[in-house]
N, C-alpha and C. Protein backbone atom coordinates (compact mmCIF):
# COMPACT_ATOMS: atom_id res chain seq x y z
N MET A 1 67.93 -0.16 19.04
CA MET A 1 68.82 -1.96 18.30
C MET A 1 67.45 -2.45 17.75
N ILE A 2 67.70 -3.04 16.63
CA ILE A 2 67.24 -4.55 16.03
C ILE A 2 66.42 -5.19 16.77
N GLY A 3 64.98 -4.97 16.44
CA GLY A 3 64.45 -6.32 16.91
C GLY A 3 63.67 -5.62 18.71
N LYS A 4 63.89 -4.61 18.85
CA LYS A 4 63.63 -3.83 19.76
C LYS A 4 63.77 -2.54 19.65
N PRO A 5 62.85 -2.02 19.07
CA PRO A 5 62.60 -0.09 18.84
C PRO A 5 61.66 -0.06 20.27
N LYS A 6 62.47 1.18 20.24
CA LYS A 6 61.89 2.55 21.45
C LYS A 6 60.91 2.91 21.64
N TYR A 7 59.53 3.09 20.50
CA TYR A 7 58.96 3.71 19.61
C TYR A 7 58.50 2.97 18.88
N LYS A 8 57.09 3.34 19.59
CA LYS A 8 55.64 2.33 19.31
C LYS A 8 54.60 3.13 18.05
N ALA A 9 54.07 2.59 17.05
CA ALA A 9 53.35 3.14 16.38
C ALA A 9 52.57 4.88 17.07
N PHE A 10 52.24 5.48 16.40
CA PHE A 10 51.43 6.11 17.32
C PHE A 10 52.32 7.50 17.71
N ASP A 11 53.46 7.04 18.50
CA ASP A 11 53.68 8.06 19.84
C ASP A 11 54.02 9.06 18.70
N LYS A 12 53.74 10.35 19.66
CA LYS A 12 54.44 11.93 18.39
C LYS A 12 55.58 11.30 19.53
N VAL A 13 56.67 11.76 17.99
CA VAL A 13 58.43 12.01 18.77
C VAL A 13 59.14 13.82 17.77
N GLU A 14 59.85 13.76 17.92
CA GLU A 14 61.00 14.90 17.24
C GLU A 14 62.43 14.36 16.59
N PHE A 15 62.32 14.23 15.46
CA PHE A 15 63.67 13.78 15.19
C PHE A 15 64.14 14.63 14.03
N LEU A 16 65.38 14.20 13.46
CA LEU A 16 65.95 15.38 12.43
C LEU A 16 65.68 14.49 10.83
N PHE A 17 66.31 15.44 9.87
CA PHE A 17 65.52 14.44 8.67
C PHE A 17 67.32 15.35 8.23
N ASN A 18 67.89 14.81 6.68
CA ASN A 18 69.27 14.92 6.45
C ASN A 18 69.88 16.06 8.04
N GLU A 19 70.60 15.02 9.12
CA GLU A 19 71.00 15.32 9.23
C GLU A 19 70.74 16.95 10.05
N ASN A 20 69.59 17.63 9.63
CA ASN A 20 69.64 19.35 10.29
C ASN A 20 68.32 19.82 10.19
N GLU A 21 67.53 19.06 9.94
CA GLU A 21 65.83 19.73 10.25
C GLU A 21 65.76 19.17 10.39
N LEU A 22 65.28 19.54 12.16
CA LEU A 22 64.11 19.61 13.07
C LEU A 22 62.54 18.97 12.77
N HIS A 23 62.00 18.09 12.39
CA HIS A 23 60.36 18.01 12.57
C HIS A 23 59.80 16.88 13.63
N GLU A 24 58.24 17.54 14.18
CA GLU A 24 57.20 16.71 14.58
C GLU A 24 57.15 16.02 14.21
N GLY A 25 56.44 15.01 14.24
CA GLY A 25 55.49 14.05 13.70
C GLY A 25 55.13 13.27 14.15
N VAL A 26 54.00 12.02 13.74
CA VAL A 26 53.18 10.35 15.08
C VAL A 26 54.18 9.68 14.41
N ILE A 27 54.58 8.26 14.42
CA ILE A 27 54.75 7.34 14.26
C ILE A 27 54.02 6.57 13.42
N ARG A 28 53.93 5.62 12.39
CA ARG A 28 52.94 5.75 11.15
C ARG A 28 53.11 4.07 11.22
N VAL A 29 54.59 3.63 11.21
CA VAL A 29 54.90 2.50 10.31
C VAL A 29 56.37 2.70 11.27
N VAL A 30 56.38 1.11 11.88
CA VAL A 30 57.81 0.45 12.47
C VAL A 30 58.52 -0.55 12.17
N ASP A 31 59.73 0.27 11.41
CA ASP A 31 60.18 -1.03 10.82
C ASP A 31 61.74 -2.12 11.77
N GLU A 32 60.58 -3.51 12.83
CA GLU A 32 61.87 -3.22 14.13
C GLU A 32 62.86 -3.74 13.70
N LEU A 33 62.74 -4.52 12.35
CA LEU A 33 64.62 -5.51 11.61
C LEU A 33 64.37 -4.29 10.59
N GLY A 34 64.62 -3.39 10.70
CA GLY A 34 64.97 -3.05 9.81
C GLY A 34 64.75 -2.54 8.27
N THR A 35 65.21 -1.73 7.24
CA THR A 35 64.08 -2.19 5.41
C THR A 35 64.50 -2.78 4.78
N PHE A 36 64.62 -3.43 3.91
CA PHE A 36 65.48 -4.46 2.84
C PHE A 36 66.48 -3.34 2.45
N LEU A 37 66.80 -2.02 2.46
CA LEU A 37 68.04 -1.38 2.28
C LEU A 37 69.22 -1.70 2.89
N ASP A 38 68.19 -1.31 4.68
CA ASP A 38 69.18 -0.78 4.99
C ASP A 38 68.75 -2.03 6.98
N LYS A 39 69.25 -2.91 6.78
CA LYS A 39 68.89 -4.00 7.50
C LYS A 39 69.62 -3.67 8.82
N SER A 40 70.49 -2.00 9.50
CA SER A 40 71.69 -2.18 10.34
C SER A 40 70.51 -1.88 11.32
N ASP A 41 69.94 -0.57 11.55
CA ASP A 41 68.49 0.57 12.67
C ASP A 41 67.53 -0.01 12.80
N VAL A 42 66.04 0.06 12.81
CA VAL A 42 65.52 0.28 13.84
C VAL A 42 64.75 1.14 12.88
N SER A 43 63.47 1.13 11.72
CA SER A 43 63.14 2.90 11.16
C SER A 43 61.65 2.35 10.76
N TYR A 44 61.18 4.02 11.11
CA TYR A 44 59.86 4.02 10.84
C TYR A 44 59.94 5.45 9.96
N ASP A 45 58.67 4.86 10.32
CA ASP A 45 57.44 6.42 8.76
C ASP A 45 56.83 7.32 9.32
N ILE A 46 57.52 8.17 10.16
CA ILE A 46 56.70 9.22 10.57
C ILE A 46 55.85 10.25 9.88
N TYR A 47 55.07 10.44 9.79
CA TYR A 47 53.89 11.36 9.12
C TYR A 47 54.04 13.28 10.04
N VAL A 48 54.48 13.92 9.28
CA VAL A 48 54.09 15.62 10.37
C VAL A 48 53.20 16.42 9.60
N GLU A 49 52.05 16.09 10.38
CA GLU A 49 50.41 16.83 9.98
C GLU A 49 51.01 18.30 9.17
N GLU A 50 51.78 18.80 10.21
CA GLU A 50 51.71 19.93 9.28
C GLU A 50 52.05 21.30 8.30
N GLU A 51 52.66 19.63 7.96
CA GLU A 51 53.42 19.18 6.05
C GLU A 51 52.92 19.21 4.93
N ASN A 52 52.03 17.79 5.28
CA ASN A 52 51.34 16.91 5.12
C ASN A 52 51.43 15.30 4.47
N MET A 53 53.22 15.65 5.28
CA MET A 53 54.69 15.18 5.04
C MET A 53 54.85 13.36 5.35
N LEU A 54 54.98 12.35 4.59
CA LEU A 54 54.93 10.46 5.18
C LEU A 54 56.53 11.30 4.94
N TYR A 55 57.31 10.55 5.72
CA TYR A 55 59.21 10.47 6.40
C TYR A 55 59.68 9.16 6.19
N LYS A 56 59.64 8.35 5.78
CA LYS A 56 59.59 7.52 5.16
C LYS A 56 61.23 6.95 5.21
N HIS A 57 61.04 5.27 6.33
CA HIS A 57 62.62 5.25 6.82
C HIS A 57 63.50 5.27 7.40
N ILE A 58 62.55 6.63 8.36
CA ILE A 58 64.02 7.25 9.43
C ILE A 58 64.62 6.53 10.75
N ASN A 59 66.10 6.69 10.53
CA ASN A 59 66.99 5.42 11.57
C ASN A 59 66.58 6.23 12.48
N GLU A 60 66.44 4.73 14.00
CA GLU A 60 66.10 5.38 15.17
C GLU A 60 67.40 6.63 15.77
N LYS A 61 68.52 6.47 15.07
CA LYS A 61 69.31 7.14 16.26
C LYS A 61 69.06 8.17 15.30
N TYR A 62 68.30 8.96 15.02
CA TYR A 62 66.92 10.23 13.96
C TYR A 62 66.22 10.47 14.95
N VAL A 63 65.96 9.72 16.02
CA VAL A 63 64.26 10.60 16.10
C VAL A 63 65.01 10.84 17.80
N LYS A 64 65.02 12.00 18.53
CA LYS A 64 65.22 12.80 19.30
C LYS A 64 65.09 12.04 20.32
N ARG A 65 63.29 12.21 20.46
CA ARG A 65 62.24 11.84 21.73
C ARG A 65 61.68 11.46 21.34
N LYS A 66 60.37 11.16 22.02
CA LYS A 66 58.97 11.86 22.67
C LYS A 66 58.63 12.41 23.17
N ILE A 67 57.34 12.85 22.10
CA ILE A 67 56.60 13.90 22.12
C ILE A 67 55.30 14.07 23.62
N LYS A 68 55.33 14.64 24.54
CA LYS A 68 54.57 13.76 25.75
C LYS A 68 53.15 14.59 24.89
């Protein structure tokens, strides 16, 4: 929900990319008011260490769960 993110920076999460690729990573940035191009949902920048890749602007609806 805009302005009320479910997750915070440094949470380890499982998320979908391209609607069918499941990844695990650590949230680095929380855009709690959405992004410049998409203000419809909270989004996250998530770092996947195994790939040395930062996935940017992942909408909250694609973050499946927090990993403990």
